[in-house]
Short mmCIF file of C-alpha atoms in Angstrom, two decimals:
data_model
loop_
_atom_site.label_atom_id
_atom_site.label_comp_id
_atom_site.label_asym_id
_atom_site.label_seq_id
_atom_site.Cartn_x
_atom_site.Cartn_y
_atom_site.Cartn_z
CA MET F 87 100.27 111.85 125.99
CA SER F 88 98.86 114.55 128.23
CA GLY F 89 95.90 116.36 126.68
CA GLY F 90 95.96 114.24 123.54
CA PRO F 91 97.61 114.91 120.17
CA VAL F 92 97.07 118.12 118.23
CA VAL F 93 98.69 116.86 115.01
CA SER F 94 97.77 113.53 113.43
CA VAL F 95 99.98 112.18 110.65
CA ILE F 96 98.16 109.60 108.51
CA VAL F 97 100.33 107.24 106.48
CA PRO F 98 98.74 104.52 104.33
CA GLY F 99 101.10 101.87 103.09
CA PHE F 100 101.09 98.78 100.89
CA ASN F 101 104.21 96.60 100.70
CA GLU F 102 106.50 99.30 102.08
CA ALA F 103 108.60 97.20 104.46
CA GLY F 104 111.88 98.72 103.31
CA ASN F 105 110.70 102.25 104.15
CA VAL F 106 109.15 101.72 107.58
CA ALA F 107 112.10 102.39 109.91
CA THR F 108 113.28 105.54 108.12
CA LEU F 109 109.70 106.74 107.71
CA PHE F 110 108.96 106.67 111.45
CA SER F 111 112.25 108.37 112.31
CA LYS F 112 111.50 111.15 109.83
CA ILE F 113 107.96 111.56 111.17
CA ASP F 114 109.36 111.88 114.70
CA GLU F 115 111.63 114.69 113.46
CA GLY F 116 108.77 116.43 111.70
CA LEU F 117 106.43 116.28 114.69
CA ALA F 118 109.15 117.53 117.01
CA ALA F 119 109.75 120.50 114.71
CA THR F 120 106.12 121.61 115.05
CA GLY F 121 106.42 121.97 118.82
CA LEU F 122 102.98 120.38 119.16
CA PRO F 123 101.94 117.00 120.58
CA GLY F 124 101.33 114.61 117.73
CA GLU F 125 100.55 111.06 116.73
CA THR F 126 101.18 108.79 113.77
CA VAL F 127 98.31 106.72 112.38
CA PHE F 128 99.64 104.05 110.03
CA VAL F 129 97.22 102.02 107.91
CA ASP F 130 98.62 98.86 106.37
CA ASP F 131 96.44 98.30 103.32
CA GLY F 132 96.74 94.53 103.10
CA SER F 133 100.52 94.25 102.59
CA VAL F 134 101.84 90.80 101.71
CA ASP F 135 105.43 91.49 102.79
CA ASP F 136 106.50 92.16 106.38
CA THR F 137 105.32 95.78 106.45
CA TRP F 138 102.89 95.07 109.29
CA GLU F 139 105.48 93.36 111.47
CA ARG F 140 107.90 96.26 111.04
CA VAL F 141 105.18 98.81 111.77
CA VAL F 142 104.24 96.97 114.96
CA ALA F 143 107.88 96.96 116.01
CA GLU F 144 108.11 100.74 115.47
CA ARG F 145 104.81 101.28 117.27
CA ASP F 146 105.99 99.35 120.30
CA ARG F 147 108.98 101.67 120.64
CA ARG F 148 106.77 104.75 120.87
CA ASP F 149 103.74 105.96 122.78
CA ASN F 150 102.28 108.10 119.97
CA VAL F 151 101.80 105.53 117.20
CA ARG F 152 98.55 103.77 116.30
CA ALA F 153 98.49 101.07 113.65
CA PHE F 154 95.59 99.55 111.73
CA ARG F 155 95.55 96.80 109.17
CA HIS F 156 93.23 95.79 106.31
CA ARG F 157 92.99 92.06 105.72
CA ARG F 158 93.29 92.70 101.98
CA ASN F 159 94.26 95.57 99.72
CA LEU F 160 91.28 97.95 99.53
CA GLY F 161 92.95 100.95 97.92
CA LEU F 162 94.18 104.32 99.08
CA SER F 163 90.73 105.85 99.58
CA GLU F 164 89.67 103.14 102.03
CA ALA F 165 93.02 103.35 103.82
CA LEU F 166 92.49 107.08 104.26
CA ASN F 167 88.95 106.53 105.52
CA THR F 168 90.32 104.11 108.12
CA GLY F 169 92.88 106.67 109.22
CA PHE F 170 90.36 109.50 109.30
CA ARG F 171 88.02 107.50 111.53
CA ASN F 172 90.77 106.77 114.04
CA LEU F 173 92.71 110.02 114.26
CA ARG F 174 92.57 112.20 117.36
CA GLY F 175 94.26 115.43 116.33
CA ASP F 176 92.72 118.65 115.02
CA LEU F 177 95.45 119.21 112.41
CA ILE F 178 95.80 116.29 110.00
CA VAL F 179 98.73 115.58 107.69
CA PHE F 180 98.61 112.94 104.94
CA LEU F 181 101.94 111.58 103.71
CA PRO F 182 102.90 108.62 101.48
CA ALA F 183 104.97 105.78 102.91
CA ASP F 184 107.48 105.76 100.03
CA LEU F 185 109.51 108.72 101.38
CA GLN F 186 109.20 110.67 98.14
CA SER F 187 108.04 113.30 100.59
CA ASP F 188 110.42 114.01 103.48
CA PRO F 189 108.27 114.07 106.65
CA ALA F 190 110.93 116.02 108.54
CA GLU F 191 110.56 118.85 106.02
CA ASP F 192 106.91 118.65 105.07
CA ILE F 193 105.09 118.11 108.37
CA PRO F 194 106.19 121.50 109.78
CA LYS F 195 105.35 123.23 106.48
CA LEU F 196 101.83 121.82 106.31
CA VAL F 197 101.10 122.38 110.01
CA SER F 198 102.34 125.97 109.82
CA GLU F 199 99.94 126.77 106.99
CA LEU F 200 97.04 125.13 108.84
CA GLN F 201 97.85 127.22 111.91
CA ALA F 202 97.80 130.28 109.66
CA GLY F 203 94.09 129.72 109.07
CA ASN F 204 93.97 127.59 105.93
CA ASP F 205 91.53 124.67 105.93
CA VAL F 206 93.35 122.54 103.33
CA VAL F 207 97.02 122.70 102.37
CA VAL F 208 98.27 120.80 99.33
CA GLY F 209 101.88 120.32 98.31
CA TRP F 210 103.25 121.08 94.84
CA ARG F 211 106.06 118.71 93.83
CA ILE F 212 109.11 120.61 92.62
CA GLY F 213 111.69 118.71 90.58
CA ARG F 214 109.43 115.86 89.51
CA ARG F 215 110.76 114.14 86.37
CA GLU F 216 109.28 110.63 86.37
CA GLY F 217 107.30 109.01 83.55
CA LYS F 218 103.81 109.64 84.91
CA LEU F 219 104.38 113.39 85.02
CA PHE F 220 102.38 113.94 81.80
CA VAL F 221 99.35 112.12 83.19
CA SER F 222 99.54 114.22 86.35
CA LEU F 223 99.77 117.45 84.35
CA VAL F 224 96.67 116.56 82.32
CA TYR F 225 94.74 115.53 85.44
CA ASN F 226 95.59 118.74 87.31
CA PHE F 227 94.78 120.86 84.24
CA LEU F 228 91.33 119.26 83.95
CA CYS F 229 90.68 119.77 87.66
CA ARG F 230 91.61 123.44 87.43
CA ARG F 231 89.31 123.96 84.44
CA LEU F 232 86.37 121.90 85.73
CA PHE F 233 86.44 122.90 89.40
CA GLY F 234 88.22 126.24 89.40
CA ILE F 235 90.87 125.24 91.93
CA ASP F 236 94.07 127.25 91.71
CA ALA F 237 96.54 124.43 92.43
CA HIS F 238 99.07 122.53 90.36
CA ASP F 239 99.38 119.18 92.15
CA LEU F 240 96.17 117.94 93.75
CA ASN F 241 97.34 114.34 94.16
CA TRP F 242 100.24 114.92 96.53
CA ILE F 243 100.76 115.45 100.28
CA LYS F 244 98.03 117.33 102.09
CA GLY F 245 97.09 118.93 105.38
CA PHE F 246 93.55 119.33 106.71
CA ARG F 247 91.74 120.83 109.61
CA ARG F 248 89.58 118.35 111.50
CA GLU F 249 86.32 119.93 110.36
CA VAL F 250 87.23 119.23 106.73
CA ILE F 251 87.69 115.51 107.36
CA ASP F 252 84.46 115.36 109.37
CA THR F 253 82.45 116.46 106.32
CA ILE F 254 84.02 114.16 103.70
CA HIS F 255 83.69 110.42 103.17
CA LEU F 256 85.73 109.10 100.26
CA ARG F 257 84.25 106.60 97.86
CA SER F 258 86.54 104.08 96.21
CA ASP F 259 89.42 105.83 94.40
CA TRP F 260 88.12 109.28 95.29
CA HIS F 261 91.28 110.13 97.24
CA ARG F 262 92.32 112.04 94.12
CA TYR F 263 89.45 114.45 94.64
CA VAL F 264 89.54 115.13 98.37
CA VAL F 265 90.79 118.68 97.75
CA VAL F 266 88.13 119.20 95.07
CA LEU F 267 85.41 117.97 97.43
CA ALA F 268 86.67 120.19 100.25
CA ALA F 269 86.83 123.26 97.99
CA GLY F 270 83.29 122.49 96.81
CA LYS F 271 82.14 122.75 100.43
CA GLY F 272 83.69 126.19 100.75
CA PHE F 273 86.90 125.33 102.62
CA ARG F 274 89.94 127.51 102.01
CA VAL F 275 92.70 125.78 100.01
CA LYS F 276 96.38 126.83 100.02
CA GLU F 277 99.17 125.40 97.87
CA ILE F 278 102.80 125.25 98.98
CA ARG F 279 105.95 124.15 97.17
CA THR F 280 107.63 121.00 98.45
CA ASN F 281 110.69 119.00 97.50
CA TYR F 282 110.30 115.69 95.70
CA TYR F 283 112.66 112.76 96.19
CA PRO F 284 113.20 109.39 94.50
CA ARG F 285 111.42 106.47 96.10
CA HIS F 286 113.47 105.21 99.05
CA SER F 287 112.61 101.53 98.66
CA GLY F 288 110.11 99.29 96.91
CA THR F 289 108.19 99.89 93.69
CA SER F 290 105.48 102.31 92.60
CA LYS F 291 101.86 101.12 92.87
CA PHE F 292 100.76 103.28 89.94
CA GLY F 293 99.23 101.35 87.00
CA ARG F 294 97.92 102.41 83.62
CA LYS F 295 94.44 101.10 84.39
CA ARG F 296 94.15 103.89 86.95
CA ILE F 297 94.18 106.47 84.16
CA LEU F 298 90.81 105.45 82.72
CA ARG F 299 89.36 104.94 86.20
CA GLY F 300 90.53 108.38 87.25
CA LEU F 301 89.03 109.99 84.14
CA LEU F 302 85.65 108.34 84.73
CA ASP F 303 85.74 109.35 88.41
CA LEU F 304 86.51 112.91 87.33
CA ILE F 305 83.29 112.99 85.30
CA VAL F 306 81.28 111.47 88.15
CA VAL F 307 82.67 113.97 90.68
CA LYS F 308 81.84 116.87 88.39
CA PHE F 309 78.28 115.66 87.90
CA GLU F 310 77.81 114.97 91.60
CA MET F 311 79.10 118.37 92.66
CA SER F 312 76.98 120.11 90.01
CA PHE F 313 73.72 118.21 90.42
CA ARG F 314 73.76 116.34 93.73
CA ASP F 315 71.74 118.97 95.58
CA LYS F 316 69.67 120.02 92.55
CA PRO F 317 69.04 116.93 90.40
CA MET F 318 66.03 118.56 88.71
CA LEU F 319 68.46 120.94 87.04
CA LEU F 320 69.90 117.95 85.14
CA PHE F 321 66.82 115.80 84.54
CA GLY F 322 64.39 118.70 84.25
CA SER F 323 66.46 120.58 81.70
CA TRP F 324 66.72 117.58 79.40
CA GLY F 325 63.10 116.63 80.03
CA LEU F 326 61.77 120.08 79.13
CA ALA F 327 64.04 120.25 76.10
CA LEU F 328 62.71 116.94 74.80
CA LEU F 329 59.13 117.93 75.53
CA GLY F 330 59.64 121.18 73.65
CA LEU F 331 61.16 119.30 70.72
CA GLY F 332 58.23 116.87 70.80
CA VAL F 333 55.68 119.69 70.74
CA VAL F 334 57.41 121.40 67.80
CA LEU F 335 57.68 118.14 65.86
CA GLY F 336 54.07 117.29 66.67
CA LEU F 337 52.83 120.66 65.41
CA ALA F 338 54.89 120.21 62.25
CA LEU F 339 53.30 116.80 61.67
CA VAL F 340 49.80 118.24 62.21
CA GLY F 341 50.56 121.06 59.78
CA GLN F 342 51.83 118.59 57.21
CA LYS F 343 48.66 116.53 57.53
CA LEU F 344 46.38 119.56 57.16
CA LEU F 345 48.25 121.06 54.22
CA THR F 346 49.12 117.98 52.21
CA GLY F 347 46.69 115.39 53.48
CA THR F 348 49.59 113.01 54.11
CA GLY F 349 51.53 112.15 57.24
CA SER F 350 54.67 110.35 58.28
CA ARG F 351 54.08 107.45 60.60
CA PRO F 352 57.78 106.95 61.44
CA LEU F 353 58.04 110.62 62.45
CA LEU F 354 54.87 110.27 64.48
CA PHE F 355 56.33 107.34 66.40
CA LEU F 356 59.57 109.28 66.87
CA ASP F 357 57.60 112.23 68.24
CA MET F 358 55.72 109.99 70.66
CA LEU F 359 59.04 108.51 71.84
CA ILE F 360 60.58 111.95 72.36
CA VAL F 361 57.58 113.12 74.41
CA MET F 362 57.56 109.96 76.54
CA VAL F 363 61.28 110.23 77.28
CA GLY F 364 60.84 113.89 78.20
CA VAL F 365 58.01 113.04 80.60
CA GLN F 366 60.09 110.24 82.14
CA LEU F 367 63.06 112.54 82.66
CA LEU F 368 60.85 115.06 84.43
CA GLY F 369 59.49 112.26 86.59
CA LEU F 370 63.02 111.14 87.40
CA GLY F 371 63.85 114.71 88.33
CA PHE F 372 60.98 114.86 90.82
CA VAL F 373 61.98 111.51 92.35
CA ALA F 374 65.63 112.57 92.55
CA GLU F 375 64.59 115.80 94.29
CA GLN F 376 62.74 113.77 96.91
CA ILE F 377 65.79 111.56 97.42
CA ALA F 378 68.00 114.64 97.74
CA SER F 379 65.64 116.09 100.35
CA LEU F 380 65.67 112.82 102.28
CA ARG F 381 69.47 112.69 102.14
CA GLU F 382 69.67 116.21 103.53
CA ALA F 383 67.38 115.20 106.39
CA LEU F 384 69.58 112.20 107.19
CA ARG F 385 72.93 113.94 106.73
CA GLY F 386 75.01 113.89 109.86
CA ARG F 387 73.09 111.00 111.39
CA THR F 388 75.23 108.29 109.85
CA GLY F 389 78.81 108.02 108.62
CA GLY F 390 77.69 105.88 105.68
CA GLY F 391 79.59 103.09 104.03
CA PRO F 392 80.42 99.64 105.34
CA THR F 393 81.34 99.06 108.97
CA PRO F 394 84.95 98.43 110.04
CA ALA F 395 84.16 94.72 110.30
CA GLU F 396 82.78 94.71 106.77
CA ARG F 397 85.94 96.42 105.54
CA GLY F 398 88.02 93.70 107.19
CA GLU F 399 90.01 96.10 109.38
CA VAL F 400 92.13 94.58 112.11
CA PRO F 401 92.15 96.68 115.30
CA PRO F 402 95.51 97.67 116.78
CA GLU F 403 97.16 94.84 118.65
CA GLY F 404 98.22 95.59 122.18
CA ARG F 405 98.27 99.21 123.18
CA SER F 406 97.27 101.96 120.73
#
């Protein structure tokens, strides 16, 4: 491909053998519609059916497909990280392998909005009626309230500029918050309406246990975005509050002793505990500030996380 790809389409998949052939044909249509040179980066996330064999067969028919494989199922976030590390284009499109998004329709839409100057483009599913709709509505409502993002469907297809991907590394199961993380770094986010189709083949990988995990991750992301660069704001505020409470309670105990000649030993011990915890929280705040400063100094010098070998990635077989 002369000059290299401009558009990279990343498709993670797990046990999607029945969708592979149609998926690649649709991606070819979508890339052709953009008028730009493009590539497909498929990440097989440890499938136990013949997804990998079918992907290899499709790759061998084309000169713009690269395929990577995890030895075991690591989850969507790790599959995306694998794709992000191996893409070559400046405009990145993420699509599911289940064909609930039509690549022929959605690739041109996402690329067009990226070319218009948006940093992140997220699709909004129109016509969705499946059972997990309520969970999605609650999740998106919480994200809008907590992070101030004006979007209705943060966990759907997305487009990114290369500089967005270069600044984000997803922790386990944080694929849900890639738009939130990008917006927190000041990137411009645009939402577009997209069609939503029934799954072409296979079964959904959504499970109820993901609901609790997603809720806990939501809390962690909020805390990290609020206090990661200023941990003293969290620890210091609580530390000073407890110290203030300890001082007030201590003065009250001294006043009680002077006025009545009696004291309360349990309250004295409680006051000592409150003061000690307050001092410890302030100390933690100072230590966390030093760690934050060190992290800032090291930022950009390492990609972080385990190496490809540690993740168990299998490099592309044959040509890439």
